[in-house]
Short mmCIF file of C-alpha atoms and ligand atoms in Angstrom, two decimals:
data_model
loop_
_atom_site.label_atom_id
_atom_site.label_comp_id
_atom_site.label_asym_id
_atom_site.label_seq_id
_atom_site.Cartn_x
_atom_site.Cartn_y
_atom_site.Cartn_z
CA UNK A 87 203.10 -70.68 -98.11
CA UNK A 88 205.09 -71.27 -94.88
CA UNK A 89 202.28 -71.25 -92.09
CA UNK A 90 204.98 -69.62 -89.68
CA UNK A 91 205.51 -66.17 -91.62
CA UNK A 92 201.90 -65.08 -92.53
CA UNK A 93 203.67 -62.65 -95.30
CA UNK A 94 205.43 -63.84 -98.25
CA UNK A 95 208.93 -62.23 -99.09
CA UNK A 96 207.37 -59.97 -101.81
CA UNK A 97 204.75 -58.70 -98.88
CA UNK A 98 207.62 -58.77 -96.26
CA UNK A 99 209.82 -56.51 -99.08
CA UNK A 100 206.64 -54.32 -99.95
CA UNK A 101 205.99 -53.60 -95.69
CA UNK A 102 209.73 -52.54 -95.29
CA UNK A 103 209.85 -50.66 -98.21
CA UNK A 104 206.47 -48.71 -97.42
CA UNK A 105 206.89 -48.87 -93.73
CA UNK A 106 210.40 -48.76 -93.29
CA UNK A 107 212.18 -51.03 -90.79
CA UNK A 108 212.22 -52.15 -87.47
CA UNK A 109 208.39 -52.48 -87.96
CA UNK A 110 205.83 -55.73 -86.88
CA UNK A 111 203.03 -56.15 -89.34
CA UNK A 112 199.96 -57.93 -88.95
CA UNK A 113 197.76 -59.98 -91.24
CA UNK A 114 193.92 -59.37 -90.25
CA UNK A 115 193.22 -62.22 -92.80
CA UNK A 116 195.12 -64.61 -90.48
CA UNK A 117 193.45 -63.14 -87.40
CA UNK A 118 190.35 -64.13 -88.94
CA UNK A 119 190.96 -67.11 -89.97
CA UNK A 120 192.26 -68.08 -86.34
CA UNK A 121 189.49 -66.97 -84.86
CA UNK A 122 186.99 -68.75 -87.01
CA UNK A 123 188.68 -71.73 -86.78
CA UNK A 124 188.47 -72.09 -83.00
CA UNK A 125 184.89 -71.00 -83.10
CA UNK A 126 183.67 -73.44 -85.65
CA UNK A 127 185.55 -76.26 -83.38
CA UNK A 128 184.27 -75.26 -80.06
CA UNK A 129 180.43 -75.80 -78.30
CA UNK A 130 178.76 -72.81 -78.55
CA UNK A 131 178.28 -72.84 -74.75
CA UNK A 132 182.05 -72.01 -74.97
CA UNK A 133 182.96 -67.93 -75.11
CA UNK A 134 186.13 -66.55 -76.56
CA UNK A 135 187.74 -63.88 -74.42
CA UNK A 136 190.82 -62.79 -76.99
CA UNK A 137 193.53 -61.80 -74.31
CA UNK A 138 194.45 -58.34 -75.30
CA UNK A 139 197.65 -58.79 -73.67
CA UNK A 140 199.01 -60.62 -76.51
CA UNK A 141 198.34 -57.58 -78.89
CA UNK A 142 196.14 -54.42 -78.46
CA UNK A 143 196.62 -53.56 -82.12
CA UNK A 144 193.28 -51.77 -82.47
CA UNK A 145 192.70 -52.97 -86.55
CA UNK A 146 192.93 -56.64 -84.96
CA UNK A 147 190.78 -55.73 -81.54
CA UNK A 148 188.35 -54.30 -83.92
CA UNK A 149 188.00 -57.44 -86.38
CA UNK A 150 187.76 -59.51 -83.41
CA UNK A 151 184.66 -57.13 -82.06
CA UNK A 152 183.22 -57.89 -85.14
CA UNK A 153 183.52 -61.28 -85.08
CA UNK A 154 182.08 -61.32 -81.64
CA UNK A 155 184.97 -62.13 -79.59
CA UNK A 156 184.88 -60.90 -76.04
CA UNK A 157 188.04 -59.66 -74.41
CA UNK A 158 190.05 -60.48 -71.53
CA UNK A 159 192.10 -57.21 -70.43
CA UNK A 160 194.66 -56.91 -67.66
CA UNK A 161 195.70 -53.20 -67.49
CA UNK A 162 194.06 -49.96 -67.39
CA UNK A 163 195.67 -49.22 -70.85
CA UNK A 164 193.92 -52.24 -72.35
CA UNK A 165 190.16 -51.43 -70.66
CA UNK A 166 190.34 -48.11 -72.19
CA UNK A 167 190.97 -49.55 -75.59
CA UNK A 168 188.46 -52.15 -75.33
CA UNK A 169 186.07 -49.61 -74.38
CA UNK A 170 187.00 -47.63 -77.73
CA UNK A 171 185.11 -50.50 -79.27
CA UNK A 172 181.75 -49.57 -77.16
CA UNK A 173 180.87 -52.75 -76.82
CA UNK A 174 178.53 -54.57 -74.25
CA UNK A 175 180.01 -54.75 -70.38
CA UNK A 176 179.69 -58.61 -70.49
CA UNK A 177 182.41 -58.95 -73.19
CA UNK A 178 184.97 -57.68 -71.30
CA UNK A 179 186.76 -59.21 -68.31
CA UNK A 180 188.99 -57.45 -66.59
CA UNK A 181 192.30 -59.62 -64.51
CA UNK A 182 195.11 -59.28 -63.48
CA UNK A 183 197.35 -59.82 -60.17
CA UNK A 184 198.37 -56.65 -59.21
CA UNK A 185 195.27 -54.01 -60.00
CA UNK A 186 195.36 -50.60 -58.77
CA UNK A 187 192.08 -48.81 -57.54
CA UNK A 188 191.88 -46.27 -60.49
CA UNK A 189 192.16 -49.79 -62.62
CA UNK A 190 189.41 -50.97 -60.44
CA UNK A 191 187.31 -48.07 -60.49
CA UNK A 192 187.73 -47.96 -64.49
CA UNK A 193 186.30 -51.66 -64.62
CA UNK A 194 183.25 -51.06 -62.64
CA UNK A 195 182.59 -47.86 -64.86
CA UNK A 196 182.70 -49.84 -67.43
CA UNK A 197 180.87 -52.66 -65.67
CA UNK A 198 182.69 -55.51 -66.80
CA UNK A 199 183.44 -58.85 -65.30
CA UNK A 200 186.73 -58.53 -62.62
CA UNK A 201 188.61 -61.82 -62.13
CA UNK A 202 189.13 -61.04 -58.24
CA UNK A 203 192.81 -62.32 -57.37
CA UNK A 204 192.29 -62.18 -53.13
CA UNK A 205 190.63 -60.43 -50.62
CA UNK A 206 191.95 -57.45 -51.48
CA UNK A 207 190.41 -57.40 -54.78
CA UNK A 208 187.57 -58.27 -53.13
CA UNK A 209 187.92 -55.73 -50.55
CA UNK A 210 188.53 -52.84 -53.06
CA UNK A 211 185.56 -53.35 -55.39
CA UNK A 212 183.56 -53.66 -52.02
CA UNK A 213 184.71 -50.05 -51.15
CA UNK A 214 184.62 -48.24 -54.68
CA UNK A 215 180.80 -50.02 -55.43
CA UNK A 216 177.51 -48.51 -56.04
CA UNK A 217 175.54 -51.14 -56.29
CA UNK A 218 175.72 -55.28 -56.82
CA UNK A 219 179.18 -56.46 -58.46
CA UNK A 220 179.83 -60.17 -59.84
CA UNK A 221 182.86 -61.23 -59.91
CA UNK A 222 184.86 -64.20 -60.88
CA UNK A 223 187.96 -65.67 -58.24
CA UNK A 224 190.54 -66.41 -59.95
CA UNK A 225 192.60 -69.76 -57.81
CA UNK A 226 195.63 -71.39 -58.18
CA UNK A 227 194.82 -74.74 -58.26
CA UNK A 228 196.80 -77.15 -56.53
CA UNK A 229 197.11 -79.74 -59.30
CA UNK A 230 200.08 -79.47 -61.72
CA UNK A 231 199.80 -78.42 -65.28
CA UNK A 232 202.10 -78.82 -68.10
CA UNK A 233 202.70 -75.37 -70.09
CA UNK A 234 204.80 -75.50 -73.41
CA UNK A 235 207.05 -73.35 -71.93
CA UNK A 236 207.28 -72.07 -67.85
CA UNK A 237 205.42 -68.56 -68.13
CA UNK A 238 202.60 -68.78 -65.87
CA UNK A 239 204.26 -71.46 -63.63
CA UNK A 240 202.91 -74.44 -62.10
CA UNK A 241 201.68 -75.03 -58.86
CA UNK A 242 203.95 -73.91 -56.01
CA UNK A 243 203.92 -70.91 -54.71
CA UNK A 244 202.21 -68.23 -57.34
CA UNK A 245 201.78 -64.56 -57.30
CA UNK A 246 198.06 -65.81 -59.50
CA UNK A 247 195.05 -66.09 -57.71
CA UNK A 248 193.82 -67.59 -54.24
CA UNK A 249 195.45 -70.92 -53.84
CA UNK A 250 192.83 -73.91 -54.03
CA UNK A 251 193.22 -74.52 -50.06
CA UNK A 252 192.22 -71.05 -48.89
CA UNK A 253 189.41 -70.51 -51.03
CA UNK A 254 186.58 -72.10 -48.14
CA UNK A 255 187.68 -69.46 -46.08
CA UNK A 256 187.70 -66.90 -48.66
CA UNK A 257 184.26 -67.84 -49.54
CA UNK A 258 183.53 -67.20 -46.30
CA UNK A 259 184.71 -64.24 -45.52
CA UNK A 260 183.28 -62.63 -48.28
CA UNK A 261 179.77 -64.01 -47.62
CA UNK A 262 179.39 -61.02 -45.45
CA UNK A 263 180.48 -58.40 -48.13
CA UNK A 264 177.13 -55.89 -49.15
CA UNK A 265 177.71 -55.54 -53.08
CA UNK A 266 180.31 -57.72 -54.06
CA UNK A 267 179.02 -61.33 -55.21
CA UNK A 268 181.09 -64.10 -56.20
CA UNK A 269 179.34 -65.58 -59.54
CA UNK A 270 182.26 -67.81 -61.07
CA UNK A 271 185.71 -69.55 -61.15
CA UNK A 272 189.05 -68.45 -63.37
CA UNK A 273 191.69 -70.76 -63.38
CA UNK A 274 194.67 -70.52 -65.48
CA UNK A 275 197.99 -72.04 -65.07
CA UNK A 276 199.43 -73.22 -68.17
CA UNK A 277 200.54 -71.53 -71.50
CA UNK A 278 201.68 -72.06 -74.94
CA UNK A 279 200.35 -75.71 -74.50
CA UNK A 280 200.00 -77.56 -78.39
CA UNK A 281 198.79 -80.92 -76.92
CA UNK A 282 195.28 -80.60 -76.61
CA UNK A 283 195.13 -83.57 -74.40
CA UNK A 284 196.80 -81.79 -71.51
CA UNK A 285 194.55 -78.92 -72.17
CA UNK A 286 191.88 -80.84 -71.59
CA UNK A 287 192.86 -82.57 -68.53
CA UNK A 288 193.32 -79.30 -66.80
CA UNK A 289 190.25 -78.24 -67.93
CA UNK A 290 188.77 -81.21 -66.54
CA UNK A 291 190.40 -80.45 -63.55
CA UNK A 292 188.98 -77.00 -63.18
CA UNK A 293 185.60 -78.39 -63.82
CA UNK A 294 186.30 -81.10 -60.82
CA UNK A 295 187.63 -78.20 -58.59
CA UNK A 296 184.58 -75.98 -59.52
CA UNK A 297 181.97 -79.09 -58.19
CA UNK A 298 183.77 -79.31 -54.83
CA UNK A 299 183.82 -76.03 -54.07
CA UNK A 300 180.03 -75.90 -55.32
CA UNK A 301 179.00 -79.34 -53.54
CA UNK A 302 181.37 -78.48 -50.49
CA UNK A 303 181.48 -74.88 -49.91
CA UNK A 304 178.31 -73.15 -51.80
CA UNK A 305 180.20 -71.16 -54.71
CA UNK A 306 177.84 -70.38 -57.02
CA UNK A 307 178.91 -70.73 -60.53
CA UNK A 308 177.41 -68.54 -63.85
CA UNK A 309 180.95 -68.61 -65.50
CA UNK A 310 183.83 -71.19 -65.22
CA UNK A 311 186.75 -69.43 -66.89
CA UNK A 312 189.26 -71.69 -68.06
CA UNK A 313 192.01 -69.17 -69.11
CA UNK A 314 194.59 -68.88 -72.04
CA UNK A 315 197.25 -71.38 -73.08
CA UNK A 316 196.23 -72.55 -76.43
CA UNK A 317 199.82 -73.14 -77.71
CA UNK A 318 201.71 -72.17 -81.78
CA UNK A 319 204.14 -73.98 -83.56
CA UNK A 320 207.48 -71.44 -83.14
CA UNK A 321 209.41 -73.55 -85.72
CA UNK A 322 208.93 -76.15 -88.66
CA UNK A 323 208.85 -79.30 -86.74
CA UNK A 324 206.22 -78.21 -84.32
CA UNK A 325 202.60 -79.97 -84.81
CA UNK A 326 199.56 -77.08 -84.64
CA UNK A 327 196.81 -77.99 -81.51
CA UNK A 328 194.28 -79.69 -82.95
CA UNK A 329 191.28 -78.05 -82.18
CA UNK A 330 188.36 -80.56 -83.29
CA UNK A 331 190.02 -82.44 -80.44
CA UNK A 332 189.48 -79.27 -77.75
CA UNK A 333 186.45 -78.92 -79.28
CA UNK A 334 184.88 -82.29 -78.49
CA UNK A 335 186.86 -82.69 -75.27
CA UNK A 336 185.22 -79.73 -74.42
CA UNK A 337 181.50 -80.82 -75.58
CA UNK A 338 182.32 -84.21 -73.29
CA UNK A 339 183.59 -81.96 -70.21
CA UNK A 340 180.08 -80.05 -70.17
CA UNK A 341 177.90 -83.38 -70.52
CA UNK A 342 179.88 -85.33 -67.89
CA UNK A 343 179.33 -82.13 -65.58
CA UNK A 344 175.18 -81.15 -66.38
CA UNK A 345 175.03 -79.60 -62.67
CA UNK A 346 177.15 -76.70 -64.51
CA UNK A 347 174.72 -74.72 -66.70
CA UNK A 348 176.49 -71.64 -67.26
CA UNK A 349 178.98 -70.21 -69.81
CA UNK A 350 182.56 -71.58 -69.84
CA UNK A 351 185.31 -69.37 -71.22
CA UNK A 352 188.37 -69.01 -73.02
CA UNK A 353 190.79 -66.23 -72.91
CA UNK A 354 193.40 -67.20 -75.62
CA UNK A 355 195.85 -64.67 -76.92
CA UNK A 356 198.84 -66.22 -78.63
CA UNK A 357 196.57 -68.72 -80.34
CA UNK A 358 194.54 -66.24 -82.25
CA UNK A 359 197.50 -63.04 -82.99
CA UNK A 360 200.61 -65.66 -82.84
CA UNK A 361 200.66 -66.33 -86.41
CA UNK A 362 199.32 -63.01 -88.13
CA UNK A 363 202.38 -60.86 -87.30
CA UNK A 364 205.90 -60.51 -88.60
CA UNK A 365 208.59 -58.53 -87.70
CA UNK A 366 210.54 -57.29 -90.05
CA UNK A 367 214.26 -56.14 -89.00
CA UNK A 368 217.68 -54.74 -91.24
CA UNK A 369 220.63 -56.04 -90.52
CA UNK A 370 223.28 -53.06 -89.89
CA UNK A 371 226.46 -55.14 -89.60
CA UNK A 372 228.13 -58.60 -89.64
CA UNK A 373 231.01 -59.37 -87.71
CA UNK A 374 232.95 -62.48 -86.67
CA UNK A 375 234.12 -63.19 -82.89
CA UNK A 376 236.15 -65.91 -81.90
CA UNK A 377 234.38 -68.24 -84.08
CA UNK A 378 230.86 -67.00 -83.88
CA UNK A 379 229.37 -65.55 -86.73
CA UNK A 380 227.17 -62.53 -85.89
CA UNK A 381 224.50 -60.72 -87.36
CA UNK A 382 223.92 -57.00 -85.89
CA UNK A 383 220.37 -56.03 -86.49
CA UNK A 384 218.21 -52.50 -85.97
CA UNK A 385 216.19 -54.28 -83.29
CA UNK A 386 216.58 -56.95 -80.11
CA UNK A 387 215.22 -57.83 -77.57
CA UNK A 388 213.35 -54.07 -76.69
CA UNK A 389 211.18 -55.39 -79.68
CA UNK A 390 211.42 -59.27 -79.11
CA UNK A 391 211.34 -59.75 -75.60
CA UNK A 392 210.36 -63.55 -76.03
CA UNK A 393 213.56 -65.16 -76.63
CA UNK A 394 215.04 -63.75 -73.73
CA UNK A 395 212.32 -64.94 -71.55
CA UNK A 396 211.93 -68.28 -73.08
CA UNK A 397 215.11 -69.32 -74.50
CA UNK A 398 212.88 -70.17 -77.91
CA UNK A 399 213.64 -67.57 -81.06
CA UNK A 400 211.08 -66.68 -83.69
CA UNK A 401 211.06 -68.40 -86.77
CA UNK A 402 213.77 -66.31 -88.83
CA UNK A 403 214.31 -66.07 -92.91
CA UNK A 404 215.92 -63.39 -94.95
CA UNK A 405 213.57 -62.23 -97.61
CA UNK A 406 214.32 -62.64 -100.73
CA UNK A 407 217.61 -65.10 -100.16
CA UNK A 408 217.59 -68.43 -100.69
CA UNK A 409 220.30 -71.62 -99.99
CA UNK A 410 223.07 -71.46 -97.82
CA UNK A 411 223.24 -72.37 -94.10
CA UNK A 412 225.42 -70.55 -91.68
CA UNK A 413 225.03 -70.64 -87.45
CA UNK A 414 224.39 -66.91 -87.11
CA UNK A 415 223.93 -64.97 -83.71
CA UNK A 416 221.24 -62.73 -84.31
CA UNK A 417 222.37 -59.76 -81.65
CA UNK A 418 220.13 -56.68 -81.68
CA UNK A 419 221.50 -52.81 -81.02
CA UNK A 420 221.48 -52.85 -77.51
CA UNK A 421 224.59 -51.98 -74.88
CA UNK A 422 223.62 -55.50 -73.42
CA UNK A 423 224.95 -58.85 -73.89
CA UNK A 424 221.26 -60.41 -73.72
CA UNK A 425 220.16 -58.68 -76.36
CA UNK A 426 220.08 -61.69 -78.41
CA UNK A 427 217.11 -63.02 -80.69
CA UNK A 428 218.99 -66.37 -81.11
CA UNK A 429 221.07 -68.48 -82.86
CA UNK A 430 219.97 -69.52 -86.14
CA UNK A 431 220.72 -70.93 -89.38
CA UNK A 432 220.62 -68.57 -92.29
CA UNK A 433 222.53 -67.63 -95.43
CA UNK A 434 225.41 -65.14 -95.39
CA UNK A 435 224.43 -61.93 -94.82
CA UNK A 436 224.92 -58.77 -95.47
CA UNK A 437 224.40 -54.76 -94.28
CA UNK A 438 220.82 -53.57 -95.45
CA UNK A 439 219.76 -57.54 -95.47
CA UNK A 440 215.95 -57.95 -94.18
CA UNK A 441 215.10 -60.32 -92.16
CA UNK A 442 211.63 -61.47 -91.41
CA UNK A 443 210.42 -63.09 -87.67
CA UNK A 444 207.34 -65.47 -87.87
CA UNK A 445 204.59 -65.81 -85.70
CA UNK A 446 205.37 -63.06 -83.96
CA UNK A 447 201.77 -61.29 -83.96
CA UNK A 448 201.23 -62.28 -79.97
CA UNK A 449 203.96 -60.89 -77.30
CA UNK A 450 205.38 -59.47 -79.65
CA UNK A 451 205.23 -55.63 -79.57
CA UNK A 452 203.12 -55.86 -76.11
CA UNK A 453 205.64 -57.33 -74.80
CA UNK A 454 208.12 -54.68 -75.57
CA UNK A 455 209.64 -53.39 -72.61
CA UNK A 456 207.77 -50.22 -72.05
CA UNK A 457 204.85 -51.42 -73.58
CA UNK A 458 203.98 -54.23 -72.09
CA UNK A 459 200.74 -55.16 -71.16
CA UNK A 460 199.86 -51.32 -72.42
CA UNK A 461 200.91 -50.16 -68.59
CA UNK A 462 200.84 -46.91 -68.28
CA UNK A 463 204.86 -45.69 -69.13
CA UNK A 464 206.41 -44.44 -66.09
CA UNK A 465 207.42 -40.74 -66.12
CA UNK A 466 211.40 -39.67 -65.38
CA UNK A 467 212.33 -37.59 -63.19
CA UNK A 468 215.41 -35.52 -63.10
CA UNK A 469 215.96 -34.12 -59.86
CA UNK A 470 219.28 -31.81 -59.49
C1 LIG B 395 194.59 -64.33 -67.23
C2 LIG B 395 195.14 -64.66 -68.58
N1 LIG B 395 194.29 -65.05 -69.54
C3 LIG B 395 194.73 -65.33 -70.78
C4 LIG B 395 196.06 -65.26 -71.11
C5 LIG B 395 196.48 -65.57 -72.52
O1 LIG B 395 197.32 -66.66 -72.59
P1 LIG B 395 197.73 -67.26 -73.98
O2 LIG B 395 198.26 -66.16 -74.83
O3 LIG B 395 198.75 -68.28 -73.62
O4 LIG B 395 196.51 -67.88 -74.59
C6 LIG B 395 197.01 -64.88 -70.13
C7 LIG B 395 198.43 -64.80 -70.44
O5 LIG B 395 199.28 -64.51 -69.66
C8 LIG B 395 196.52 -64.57 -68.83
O6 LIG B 395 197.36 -64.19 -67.85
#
């Protein structure tokens, strides 16, 4: 079977058919199988956080809960779905850049781990606590990382985190707080990366950064949190990461740094939902424009965000057709010229054709545009 379309075209026919179309699907086997395979590669000293940014489907969060994933959340919406799953506070952590106080306040009722982004962060939690509160800072390091494709960005100037330089000072300043207590490091700053080598030299990195600001400053450090970024293949001729490699880079990292006792972690999302999900699409019309053969279809870019954002499209095959290779513009129903989901080689189509998106199981339908991130949906307003 074609590792980039986790349903064959009989499945893909039988969803569409049951489930009618636009719909994404999602294989829990694949999940699983994801999962298992990064656990059985990495040290047990290493946790997995599944980012439930990538997709809150709640069949997937709750085979990952059984599995004993932890969960990285980033919105209100996503902490109250993670808490559906009653599990213990110190499998869920709780980041994000831009959290609100009712976000905040919802995370410390819950007790899990916040990824504090600045002093305000900081500052908040301070004000809204009871009692004690750990917390992780999340920095921007100053080193540069290579991501598979720009989406968390590099390391000039970043909304993410406290940059690397102002962290002694932050540490500082917050030495004098009354509950909050710094208790770890998050760093992440690459994504979508297949090449576990560069992985691996961030994470060494991270680990270096962590020892200076423990040697140099007095951070104290149960939980080094090395992020997401564990990359997919989006199309044939892409190699998958190889993960005994992470793993035993990883095992190396933690015996060349013994000072570090504590638990690292791993928050990836499109490495472990990527490749379960399809989306499965109609096409309503064909037309031809100046030379450019285009394929209308009953979704775009409100569904599949991603190719927008990253000029890469989703794998794409129409079920059930085989031979023939035409450039096609795949345009979606939208009023908008972006609304494109690429161009592609397929055979010729035809109204009521079905077409089937790989790998589409992570940023997929969080990612769609009121959706994403499960953010609350803003109410409208009509005011005469
Ligand atoms: C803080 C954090 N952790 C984890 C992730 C998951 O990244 P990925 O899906 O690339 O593994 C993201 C993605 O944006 C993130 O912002």
């Amino acid at each position: 079977m074609n590792p980039l379309f986790a349903f064959d075209d009989a499945q893909c026919q039988a969803l569409a058919e049951a489930h009618g179309t636009p719909c994404f699907a999602y294989s829990a086997g694949v999940a699983e199988a994801q999962f298992q395979a990064l656990r059985a590669a990495l040290p047990q000293r290493v946790r997995i956080a599944f980012a439930v940014k990538a997709n809150s489907h709640p069949s997937l969060l709750k085979r990952f809960a059984a599995l004993g994933a932890s969960f990285d959340c980033a919105s209100i919406g996503e902490l109250e779905k993670v808490a559906a799953l009653a599990l213990p506070p110190q499998r869920t952590f709780f980041a994000g850049p831009g959290k609100r106080e009712p976000e905040l306040a919802k995370a410390l009722a819950m007790g899990v781990r916040i990824q504090a982004e600045g002093w305000e962060d900081l500052a908040r939690i301070e004000a809204l606590a009871q009692g004690e509160v750990a917390v992780n800072l999340r920095v921007h390091p100053a080193f540069e990382v290579t991501e598979g494709n720009r989406i968390i960005g590099g390391s000039g100037p970043s909304a993410f985190g406290v940059d690397e330089e102002d962290v002694p000072a932050l540490l500082a300043r917050a030495a004098d707080l009354r509950h909050v207590r710094i208790r770890g490091l998050h760093v992440f700053a690459a994504s979508n990366q297949r090449d576990a080598s560069k992985l691996l030299a961030t994470h060494a990195a991270v680990l270096d950064l962590a020892q200076r600001l423990r040697d140099q400053h007095g951070m104290v450090l149960e939980q080094i949190d090395l992020g997401g970024g564990l990359g997919i293949p989006y199309a044939p001729e892409e190699t998958p990461l190889e993960l005994s490699a992470l793993g035993h880079g990883l095992a190396d990292l933690l015996a060349r740094h013994p000072w570090f006792t504590g638990e690292l972690i791993l928050e990836p999302g499109r490495f472990l939902v990527g490749p379960c999900g399809v989306y499965l699409a109609r096409v309503v019309r064909t037309k031809e424009s100046r030379g450019t053969r285009f394929a209308i279809l009953e979704g775009g870019i409100n569904h599949l965000l991603r190719p927008l954002l990253t000029g890469q499209a989703f794998p794409v095959k129409a079920v059930g057709r085989s031979g023939g290779s035409l450039p096609t513009t795949l345009a979606g129903p939208l009023c908008t010229s972006l609304d494109r989901l690429g161009e592609v080689v397929l055979p010729a189509l035809a109204p009521g054709d079905l077409l089937a998106f790989g790998a589409t199981g992570a940023y997929g339908f969080s990612e769609g545009m009121t959706h994403f991130l499960s953010h609350p949906v803003p109410p409208e307003v009509g005011v005469s």
